[in-house]
Amino acid sequence: MGNNRFLIFLASFMTLVAAGMGFGIRGALLGPWSEQYGFTQTELGLISGGGLIGFGLIIIAVCLFVDRIGYKPLLVAAFVAHILSAVLTFSATPVFNAYGKDATFYCLSAGMWLFAIGNGLCEASINPLVATLYPNKKTHYLNILHAGWPAGLIIGALCALASGVVQWEILLGLFLVPTFIYGAITVSQRFPVPESRAAGVSVGEMFATLASPILLFLFFLHACVGYVELGTDSWIQNITNNILVGQGLYLFIYASAIMFVLRFFAGPIVERINPIGLLFISAVCGCIGLYLISIGDQAWWIWMAVTIYGVGKTFLWPTMLGVIGERYPKGGSLAMGLTGGIGMLSAGALGTPIIGFEQDYYASAQLKEKAPAAYERYEAANENVLFGGALEVKGLDGQKKGVLLDFDKEKNESAPGMTLANEVKLLKDKGLYEGPTTPEAVAAESEISKNARENLKSLESWWATTGSPHADADLPAVGSANTYGGRMALRLTALVPAFLAASYLLLWLYFAATGGYKQKHLHSEEGKGEEYTGGVEGPVR
């Protein structure tokens, strides 16, 4: 077996390319899956829900054992999980034809969770692995490593442009290209012993590191980073598309391209200003960018604001990992794994739902104030509740709003959409609109299929009697409220990087008062750590 540091780093990079592609392409497939298998939006949300939260839980669960198990076995397990996730997902159509919609739902859900498990195993391994490979340039190479994520998002977003034209299995299968690359390299290479293990750091010492107040504060700050970066990314394309119709996807690709390019230049920047200074500047840019997006109308303004936002979020995640790796090397994979897991959990459990809640709150408030009759027509039947009822709001009904926006698409002959009329026609063509016609078929019909059909018929009736007669007047009011909700959510989210900037300034003052920011090493000589990496002769697996 070989022992090539560059190839091991390339394999680590490719795991993030695969993860980014998989997330991006799966997001584009929700529409085709809805049309092909008849899923509701709730069902689609449940299928995709195994993403960020599952990602974070796996990282935290595995980081306890990385230094004991080693990097290679975990990456091999990740490779197997990614392959199995593809196999299960590709089985959706045969399963649908043989067993129906319910079985397909579980098939796709299991595929998504396996994908999240593979991603979590990779993230728990590659961050401490790269810190071991490059012990004296951790921040620089962790930034380069995490350029793989926006690279995957870009490729996935470009693939999204072909959804509906190319068979979805072919699109999704593209994520297997980087998967097989990292799998082949992993199998063929010897991997270094984890840095902390090679230095004789015990599990007890790793846990003792977690008692540091500064490290605990850094964990909290990384939760904020996850909220503002990944949480916002879950919504930014939709929000900017409402502001600049038809340009949301291109703005997302552009911001991801900024991240991809700039992460290669973290090293030279850190040489001039330490990592805390880089984090401070990044947080300031992120705050300004989000605020400018929230108040802009013209195309040039939004593109400028997205540029500033893209620059701001570029360095936050990997530089935080670098700081923790440099300042707390005894924490090993435990400290770095907890950092990544906390960030992912914050994004999935806090960032995405809270930003969605804020959109509902402000959109419904504006529509209720400016067009109360329209609000009564489009208000949701039930309140959205977060944190056990601590936050409650009755937003706008997504299905009714979607029918209204599809009405606008039909009028303007813009981007094609799955309109209500098309959905009704699809059911009628399949002979499913009136439901089962025999007692046996009625007994065999699933509750999900029955509810979906009845919901569609109810929606059709509502549109004919209530929505359509007022559509011309309701469309501008509902559209304006929808955009306003997104703007206000971004404006509130901008407070998070503002808090981060203030916190990084406090950290800079703390380090200045205690001798300055300096990287800590597990070895007596600064360069001696190289002998524990895969780049030279030394202990390897």
Coordinates of C-alpha atoms in Angstrom, one line a residue:
M1 CA 0.0 0.0 0.0
G2 CA 1.1 3.6 -0.7
N3 CA 1.6 6.3 1.8
N4 CA 1.0 9.6 -0.1
R5 CA -0.1 12.6 1.9
F6 CA -1.5 14.4 -1.2
L7 CA -3.7 11.4 -2.2
I8 CA -5.0 11.0 1.3
F9 CA -5.9 14.7 1.3
L10 CA -7.5 14.4 -2.1
A11 CA -9.7 11.5 -0.8
S12 CA -10.8 13.7 2.1
F13 CA -11.6 16.5 -0.3
M14 CA -13.7 14.2 -2.4
T15 CA -15.8 13.1 0.5
L16 CA -17.1 16.7 0.8
V17 CA -17.6 17.0 -3.0
A18 CA -19.7 13.9 -2.8
A19 CA -21.7 15.2 0.2
G20 CA -22.3 18.6 -1.5
M21 CA -23.4 17.0 -4.7
G22 CA -25.7 14.5 -3.0
F23 CA -27.4 17.3 -1.0
G24 CA -27.7 19.6 -4.0
I25 CA -29.0 17.0 -6.4
R26 CA -31.5 15.4 -3.9
G27 CA -32.9 18.9 -3.3
A28 CA -33.6 19.2 -7.0
L29 CA -35.3 15.8 -7.1
L30 CA -38.0 16.6 -4.6
G31 CA -40.2 17.9 -7.4
P32 CA -39.8 15.0 -9.8
W33 CA -40.3 12.5 -6.9
S34 CA -43.5 14.3 -6.0
E35 CA -44.8 14.0 -9.5
Q36 CA -43.6 10.4 -10.1
Y37 CA -44.6 8.8 -6.8
G38 CA -47.3 11.2 -5.6
F39 CA -45.7 12.5 -2.4
T40 CA -47.1 15.4 -0.5
Q41 CA -44.8 18.2 0.7
T42 CA -44.9 16.9 4.2
E43 CA -43.7 13.5 3.0
L44 CA -40.9 15.1 1.0
G45 CA -39.9 17.0 4.1
L46 CA -39.7 13.8 6.0
I47 CA -37.6 12.1 3.4
S48 CA -35.1 15.0 3.3
G49 CA -35.2 15.5 7.0
G50 CA -32.6 12.9 7.6
G51 CA -30.0 15.4 6.4
L52 CA -28.4 17.9 8.7
I53 CA -29.6 16.6 12.0
G54 CA -28.6 13.0 11.2
F55 CA -25.3 14.4 9.9
G56 CA -24.6 16.1 13.2
L57 CA -25.7 13.2 15.4
I58 CA -23.4 10.8 13.6
I59 CA -20.4 13.1 13.9
I60 CA -20.9 13.5 17.6
A61 CA -21.5 9.7 18.1
V62 CA -18.4 8.7 16.1
C63 CA -15.9 11.4 17.3
L64 CA -15.6 9.5 20.6
F65 CA -13.9 6.6 18.8
V66 CA -12.0 8.1 15.9
D67 CA -8.7 8.1 17.7
R68 CA -9.1 4.5 18.8
I69 CA -10.5 3.1 15.5
G70 CA -8.4 5.1 13.1
Y71 CA -9.3 7.1 10.0
K72 CA -9.2 4.3 7.4
P73 CA -11.8 2.0 8.8
L74 CA -14.2 4.9 9.2
L75 CA -13.8 6.1 5.7
V76 CA -14.3 2.6 4.3
A77 CA -17.5 2.4 6.4
A78 CA -18.5 5.8 4.9
F79 CA -17.9 4.5 1.4
V80 CA -20.1 1.5 2.0
A81 CA -22.8 3.7 3.5
H82 CA -22.7 6.0 0.5
I83 CA -22.9 3.1 -2.0
L84 CA -25.8 1.5 -0.1
S85 CA -27.6 4.9 0.0
A86 CA -27.4 5.0 -3.8
V87 CA -28.6 1.4 -4.2
L88 CA -31.6 2.0 -2.0
T89 CA -32.5 5.3 -3.7
F90 CA -32.1 3.8 -7.2
S91 CA -34.5 1.1 -6.1
A92 CA -37.4 3.6 -5.6
T93 CA -39.1 3.1 -9.0
P94 CA -39.0 -0.8 -8.9
V95 CA -40.2 -0.7 -5.3
F96 CA -43.0 1.7 -6.3
N97 CA -44.1 -0.5 -9.2
A98 CA -44.1 -3.6 -7.0
Y99 CA -45.2 -2.4 -3.6
G100 CA -46.6 1.1 -4.0
K101 CA -46.1 4.6 -2.6
D102 CA -45.6 3.7 1.1
A103 CA -42.8 1.3 0.5
T104 CA -41.2 3.9 -1.8
F105 CA -41.4 6.4 1.0
Y106 CA -39.5 4.2 3.4
C107 CA -37.0 3.2 0.7
L108 CA -36.1 6.8 -0.1
S109 CA -36.0 7.7 3.6
A110 CA -33.6 4.9 4.4
G111 CA -31.4 6.0 1.5
M112 CA -31.3 9.5 2.8
W113 CA -30.3 8.4 6.3
L114 CA -27.6 6.1 5.0
F115 CA -26.3 9.1 3.0
A116 CA -26.3 11.2 6.2
I117 CA -24.4 8.3 8.0
G118 CA -21.8 8.3 5.3
N119 CA -21.4 12.0 5.5
G120 CA -21.2 12.0 9.3
L121 CA -18.5 9.3 9.2
C122 CA -16.5 11.3 6.7
E123 CA -16.8 14.6 8.6
A124 CA -15.8 13.0 11.9
S125 CA -12.7 11.5 10.2
I126 CA -11.4 14.0 7.7
N127 CA -11.1 17.1 10.0
P128 CA -8.7 15.5 12.5
L129 CA -7.1 13.5 9.6
V130 CA -6.1 16.8 7.8
A131 CA -5.0 18.3 11.1
T132 CA -2.7 15.2 11.5
L133 CA -1.4 15.4 7.9
Y134 CA -0.6 19.1 8.2
P135 CA 0.1 19.8 11.9
N136 CA 1.8 23.2 11.3
K137 CA -0.8 24.5 8.8
K138 CA -4.1 23.3 10.1
T139 CA -6.2 26.4 9.4
H140 CA -4.9 26.7 5.9
Y141 CA -5.5 23.1 4.9
L142 CA -8.8 22.8 6.7
N143 CA -10.0 25.7 4.6
I144 CA -8.8 24.0 1.4
L145 CA -10.4 20.8 2.5
H146 CA -13.8 22.5 3.0
A147 CA -13.6 24.0 -0.5
G148 CA -14.9 20.5 -1.4
W149 CA -18.4 21.3 0.0
P150 CA -19.1 24.4 -2.1
A151 CA -17.6 22.6 -5.1
G152 CA -20.1 19.8 -4.6
L153 CA -23.0 22.3 -4.1
I154 CA -22.0 24.0 -7.4
I155 CA -22.0 20.8 -9.3
G156 CA -25.3 19.7 -7.7
A157 CA -26.9 23.0 -8.5
L158 CA -25.8 22.8 -12.1
C159 CA -27.2 19.3 -12.2
A160 CA -30.5 20.8 -10.9
L161 CA -30.8 22.7 -14.2
A162 CA -31.1 19.3 -16.0
S163 CA -33.8 17.9 -13.7
G164 CA -36.9 17.1 -15.7
V165 CA -34.8 16.6 -18.8
V166 CA -32.4 13.9 -17.7
Q167 CA -33.6 10.8 -15.9
W168 CA -33.2 11.5 -12.2
E169 CA -31.3 8.3 -11.5
I170 CA -28.6 9.5 -13.8
L171 CA -28.4 12.8 -12.1
L172 CA -28.2 11.3 -8.6
G173 CA -25.6 8.8 -9.8
L174 CA -23.1 11.5 -10.5
F175 CA -22.3 11.8 -6.8
L176 CA -20.9 8.3 -7.1
V177 CA -18.0 9.7 -9.2
P178 CA -16.2 11.4 -6.2
T179 CA -17.4 8.6 -4.0
F180 CA -15.5 6.0 -6.0
I181 CA -12.5 8.3 -6.1
Y182 CA -12.2 8.6 -2.3
G183 CA -13.1 4.9 -1.9
A184 CA -10.3 3.8 -4.2
I185 CA -7.7 6.0 -2.6
T186 CA -8.8 5.0 0.9
V187 CA -8.4 1.3 0.1
S188 CA -5.0 1.7 -1.5
Q189 CA -3.3 4.0 1.0
R190 CA -1.8 3.6 4.4
F191 CA -3.2 6.2 6.8
P192 CA -1.4 8.1 9.6
V193 CA -2.0 7.3 13.2
P194 CA -4.2 10.1 14.8
E195 CA -2.0 12.9 16.0
S196 CA -3.2 12.8 19.6
R197 CA -2.8 9.0 19.8
A198 CA 0.7 9.1 18.3
A199 CA 1.6 11.6 21.0
G200 CA 0.3 9.4 23.7
V201 CA -2.8 11.5 24.7
S202 CA -5.2 9.4 26.7
V203 CA -9.0 9.4 26.4
G204 CA -9.1 11.0 29.8
E205 CA -6.9 13.8 28.7
M206 CA -9.1 14.4 25.6
F207 CA -12.1 14.7 27.8
A208 CA -10.3 16.9 30.3
T209 CA -9.6 19.3 27.4
L210 CA -13.4 19.9 27.2
A211 CA -13.3 21.6 30.6
S212 CA -11.6 24.7 29.1
P213 CA -14.0 27.7 29.3
I214 CA -12.5 29.1 26.1
L215 CA -13.1 25.8 24.2
L216 CA -16.7 25.7 25.5
F217 CA -17.2 29.3 24.3
L218 CA -15.8 28.3 20.9
F219 CA -18.3 25.4 20.7
F220 CA -21.1 27.9 21.4
L221 CA -19.7 30.2 18.7
H222 CA -19.6 27.3 16.2
A223 CA -23.3 26.6 16.9
C224 CA -23.8 30.2 15.8
V225 CA -21.7 29.6 12.7
G226 CA -23.8 26.6 11.8
Y227 CA -27.0 28.6 12.3
V228 CA -25.9 31.5 10.1
E229 CA -24.1 29.5 7.4
L230 CA -26.0 26.2 6.8
G231 CA -29.2 27.4 8.3
T232 CA -29.3 30.4 6.0
D233 CA -28.1 28.3 3.0
S234 CA -31.2 26.2 3.4
W235 CA -33.3 29.3 2.6
I236 CA -31.2 31.8 0.8
Q237 CA -31.9 30.4 -2.7
N238 CA -35.7 30.6 -2.2
I239 CA -35.5 34.1 -0.6
T240 CA -33.3 35.7 -3.2
N241 CA -35.4 34.1 -5.9
N242 CA -38.4 35.9 -4.5
I243 CA -36.5 39.2 -4.7
L244 CA -35.0 38.6 -8.1
V245 CA -37.3 36.2 -9.8
G246 CA -35.5 33.4 -11.7
Q247 CA -32.1 34.3 -10.3
G248 CA -32.0 32.5 -7.0
L249 CA -30.2 29.4 -8.3
Y250 CA -27.6 31.5 -10.1
L251 CA -27.0 33.6 -7.0
F252 CA -26.5 30.4 -4.9
I253 CA -24.0 29.0 -7.5
Y254 CA -22.2 32.4 -7.5
A255 CA -21.9 32.5 -3.6
S256 CA -20.7 28.9 -3.6
A257 CA -18.1 29.7 -6.2
I258 CA -16.8 32.5 -4.1
M259 CA -16.4 30.1 -1.2
F260 CA -14.7 27.5 -3.3
V261 CA -12.1 29.9 -4.7
L262 CA -11.3 31.9 -1.5
R263 CA -10.9 28.9 0.7
F264 CA -7.6 28.1 -1.1
F265 CA -6.2 31.4 0.1
A266 CA -6.8 31.1 3.8
G267 CA -3.1 30.4 4.5
P268 CA -1.7 33.7 3.1
I269 CA -4.4 35.6 4.9
V270 CA -3.8 34.0 8.2
E271 CA 0.0 34.7 7.8
R272 CA -0.9 38.4 7.9
I273 CA -3.7 38.3 10.4
N274 CA -4.2 35.5 12.9
P275 CA -7.2 33.2 12.6
I276 CA -9.2 35.2 15.1
G277 CA -8.8 38.3 13.0
L278 CA -9.9 36.4 9.9
L279 CA -13.0 35.2 11.8
F280 CA -13.8 38.7 12.9
I281 CA -13.6 40.1 9.4
S282 CA -15.7 37.2 8.1
A283 CA -18.4 37.8 10.6
V284 CA -18.5 41.5 9.8
C285 CA -18.9 40.8 6.1
G286 CA -21.6 38.1 6.8
C287 CA -23.6 40.6 8.8
I288 CA -23.3 43.4 6.2
G289 CA -24.1 41.0 3.3
L290 CA -27.3 39.6 4.9
Y291 CA -28.5 43.1 5.9
L292 CA -27.9 44.4 2.4
I293 CA -29.7 41.5 0.8
S294 CA -32.7 42.2 3.1
I295 CA -33.1 45.9 1.9
G296 CA -32.1 45.6 -1.8
D297 CA -34.4 45.6 -4.9
Q298 CA -32.2 46.1 -7.9
A299 CA -30.3 43.3 -9.4
W300 CA -26.8 44.9 -9.1
W301 CA -27.5 45.6 -5.4
I302 CA -28.5 42.0 -4.7
W303 CA -25.5 40.6 -6.6
M304 CA -23.2 42.9 -4.6
A305 CA -24.8 42.0 -1.3
V306 CA -24.5 38.3 -2.1
T307 CA -20.8 38.8 -2.9
I308 CA -20.2 40.3 0.5
Y309 CA -22.2 37.6 2.2
G310 CA -20.3 34.9 0.2
V311 CA -17.0 36.3 1.3
G312 CA -18.2 36.5 4.9
K313 CA -19.3 32.9 5.2
T314 CA -16.4 31.5 3.3
F315 CA -13.9 31.1 6.2
L316 CA -16.1 30.8 9.3
W317 CA -16.6 27.0 9.5
P318 CA -13.1 25.7 8.5
T319 CA -11.3 28.4 10.4
M320 CA -13.2 27.6 13.6
L321 CA -12.1 24.0 13.1
G322 CA -8.5 25.2 12.6
V323 CA -8.5 27.3 15.8
I324 CA -9.8 24.4 17.9
G325 CA -7.2 22.1 16.3
E326 CA -4.4 24.5 16.8
R327 CA -5.2 25.7 20.3
Y328 CA -6.5 22.3 21.7
P329 CA -4.5 19.5 20.0
K330 CA -5.0 17.3 23.0
G331 CA -8.7 17.3 22.3
G332 CA -8.0 15.4 19.1
S333 CA -10.9 14.1 17.1
L334 CA -13.2 14.4 20.1
A335 CA -12.9 18.2 20.1
M336 CA -13.0 18.6 16.3
G337 CA -15.9 16.1 16.0
L338 CA -17.9 17.9 18.6
T339 CA -17.3 21.2 16.8
G340 CA -18.6 19.9 13.5
G341 CA -21.5 18.0 15.1
I342 CA -22.6 21.0 17.2
G343 CA -22.6 23.2 14.0
M344 CA -24.7 20.7 12.1
L345 CA -27.2 20.2 14.9
S346 CA -27.6 24.0 15.3
A347 CA -28.2 24.4 11.6
G348 CA -30.8 21.6 11.4
A349 CA -32.5 22.1 14.8
L350 CA -32.3 25.8 15.1
G351 CA -31.2 27.7 12.0
T352 CA -33.5 26.1 9.4
P353 CA -36.8 26.0 11.4
I354 CA -36.3 29.4 13.1
I355 CA -35.5 31.2 9.8
G356 CA -38.6 29.5 8.4
F357 CA -40.7 30.6 11.4
E358 CA -39.5 34.2 10.9
Q359 CA -40.6 34.1 7.3
D360 CA -44.1 32.9 8.3
Y361 CA -44.4 35.5 11.1
Y362 CA -43.5 38.5 9.0
A363 CA -45.3 37.4 5.8
S364 CA -48.6 36.7 7.6
A365 CA -48.3 39.9 9.7
Q366 CA -47.9 42.1 6.6
L367 CA -50.6 40.4 4.6
K368 CA -53.0 40.6 7.6
E369 CA -52.3 44.3 7.9
K370 CA -52.4 45.3 4.2
A371 CA -54.9 42.8 2.7
P372 CA -56.9 41.2 5.5
A373 CA -59.3 39.5 3.1
A374 CA -56.5 37.9 1.2
Y375 CA -55.0 36.8 4.6
E376 CA -58.2 35.0 5.5
R377 CA -58.1 33.2 2.1
Y378 CA -54.5 32.1 2.5
E379 CA -53.9 31.7 6.2
A380 CA -52.9 28.2 7.3
A381 CA -55.4 26.0 9.1
N382 CA -53.0 25.4 12.1
E383 CA -50.4 27.3 13.9
N384 CA -46.7 26.5 13.5
V385 CA -45.2 25.8 16.9
L386 CA -41.6 25.7 17.9
F387 CA -39.9 24.7 21.1
G388 CA -42.9 23.2 22.8
G389 CA -45.1 26.2 22.2
A390 CA -42.6 28.9 23.1
L391 CA -43.0 30.3 19.6
E392 CA -46.3 30.2 17.7
V393 CA -47.5 31.7 14.5
K394 CA -50.2 31.0 11.9
G395 CA -48.4 31.4 8.6
L396 CA -49.7 31.2 5.0
D397 CA -50.9 27.9 3.6
G398 CA -48.1 26.7 1.4
Q399 CA -50.3 24.7 -0.9
K400 CA -52.8 27.5 -1.5
K401 CA -49.9 29.9 -2.0
G402 CA -48.3 27.5 -4.4
V403 CA -51.5 27.3 -6.5
L404 CA -51.6 31.1 -6.7
L405 CA -48.0 31.3 -7.8
D406 CA -48.6 28.6 -10.4
F407 CA -51.5 30.7 -11.6
D408 CA -49.0 33.5 -12.2
K409 CA -46.7 31.1 -14.1
E410 CA -49.6 30.1 -16.3
K411 CA -50.5 33.7 -17.0
N412 CA -46.9 34.7 -17.8
E413 CA -45.8 31.4 -19.4
S414 CA -42.7 31.5 -17.3
A415 CA -40.8 28.6 -15.8
P416 CA -42.8 25.4 -15.9
G417 CA -44.4 24.1 -12.7
M418 CA -46.5 21.3 -11.5
T419 CA -49.8 23.3 -11.4
L420 CA -53.0 22.2 -9.6
A421 CA -54.6 21.5 -13.0
N422 CA -51.7 19.3 -14.0
E423 CA -51.9 17.3 -10.8
V424 CA -55.6 16.8 -11.2
K425 CA -55.1 15.7 -14.8
L426 CA -52.4 13.3 -13.7
L427 CA -54.7 11.6 -11.2
K428 CA -57.6 11.4 -13.7
D429 CA -55.3 10.0 -16.4
K430 CA -54.3 7.2 -14.0
G431 CA -57.9 6.6 -13.0
L432 CA -57.2 7.6 -9.4
Y433 CA -59.1 10.8 -9.1
E434 CA -62.3 9.2 -7.8
G435 CA -60.5 6.7 -5.7
P436 CA -60.8 2.9 -5.6
T437 CA -64.0 1.4 -7.1
T438 CA -64.0 -2.0 -5.5
P439 CA -64.2 -3.1 -1.8
E440 CA -60.9 -4.8 -2.1
A441 CA -59.2 -1.7 -3.5
V442 CA -60.7 0.5 -0.9
A443 CA -59.4 -1.8 1.9
A444 CA -55.9 -1.9 0.3
E445 CA -55.6 1.8 -0.2
S446 CA -53.1 3.4 2.2
E447 CA -54.2 6.2 4.5
I448 CA -51.5 8.4 3.0
S449 CA -52.8 7.9 -0.6
K450 CA -56.4 8.6 0.5
N451 CA -55.4 11.8 2.4
A452 CA -53.4 13.0 -0.6
R453 CA -56.2 12.5 -3.0
E454 CA -58.8 14.1 -0.8
N455 CA -56.5 17.0 -0.1
L456 CA -56.0 17.6 -3.8
K457 CA -59.8 17.5 -4.4
S458 CA -60.4 19.9 -1.5
L459 CA -57.7 22.2 -2.9
E460 CA -59.3 22.1 -6.4
S461 CA -62.6 23.0 -4.9
W462 CA -61.2 25.9 -2.8
W463 CA -59.4 27.3 -5.9
A464 CA -62.6 27.2 -8.0
T465 CA -64.8 28.8 -5.4
T466 CA -62.4 31.1 -3.4
G467 CA -59.0 31.4 -4.8
S468 CA -59.5 31.9 -8.5
P469 CA -62.1 34.7 -8.3
H470 CA -59.7 36.9 -6.3
A471 CA -56.4 35.7 -7.8
D472 CA -55.6 38.9 -9.8
A473 CA -56.0 41.0 -6.6
D474 CA -54.4 38.5 -4.2
L475 CA -51.3 37.7 -6.3
P476 CA -49.4 41.0 -5.7
A477 CA -50.4 41.1 -2.0
V478 CA -49.4 37.5 -1.3
G479 CA -46.2 37.8 -3.4
S480 CA -45.2 41.0 -1.6
A481 CA -45.8 39.5 1.8
N482 CA -43.9 36.4 0.9
T483 CA -40.9 38.5 -0.2
Y484 CA -41.1 40.7 2.9
G485 CA -41.1 37.6 5.2
G486 CA -37.8 36.5 3.6
R487 CA -36.2 39.9 3.9
M488 CA -37.1 40.2 7.5
A489 CA -35.8 36.7 8.3
L490 CA -32.4 37.6 6.7
R491 CA -32.4 40.9 8.6
L492 CA -32.8 39.1 11.9
T493 CA -30.3 36.5 10.9
A494 CA -27.7 39.2 10.4
L495 CA -27.7 39.7 14.1
V496 CA -26.0 36.3 14.5
P497 CA -22.8 37.2 12.6
A498 CA -22.9 40.6 14.4
F499 CA -22.8 38.7 17.7
L500 CA -20.0 36.5 16.3
A501 CA -18.0 39.6 15.3
A502 CA -18.3 41.0 18.9
S503 CA -17.3 37.7 20.3
Y504 CA -14.3 37.3 18.0
L505 CA -13.2 40.8 19.0
L506 CA -13.3 39.8 22.7
L507 CA -11.3 36.6 21.9
W508 CA -8.7 38.8 20.1
L509 CA -8.4 41.0 23.1
Y510 CA -8.1 37.9 25.4
F511 CA -5.3 36.5 23.3
A512 CA -3.6 39.8 23.1
A513 CA -3.6 40.1 26.9
T514 CA -2.2 36.6 27.3
G515 CA 0.7 36.7 25.0
G516 CA -1.0 36.6 21.6
Y517 CA -2.6 33.8 19.5
K518 CA -0.1 31.0 19.2
Q519 CA -0.6 27.5 17.9
K520 CA 0.0 24.7 20.5
H521 CA 1.9 21.5 19.6
L522 CA 1.8 18.1 21.0
H523 CA 5.6 17.8 20.6
S524 CA 8.5 19.7 22.0
E525 CA 9.7 20.9 18.6
E526 CA 7.3 22.8 16.3
G527 CA 8.1 20.7 13.2
K528 CA 8.4 17.3 14.9
G529 CA 4.7 16.6 14.3
E530 CA 5.5 15.8 10.6
E531 CA 6.8 12.4 11.6
Y532 CA 3.3 11.4 12.6
T533 CA 1.7 12.3 9.3
G534 CA 1.3 10.3 6.1
G535 CA 3.8 12.5 4.3
V536 CA 7.0 11.0 5.6
E537 CA 8.2 7.9 7.3
G538 CA 6.4 7.3 10.5
P539 CA 3.6 5.3 12.2
V540 CA 0.8 4.6 9.7
R541 CA -2.1 2.4 9.3

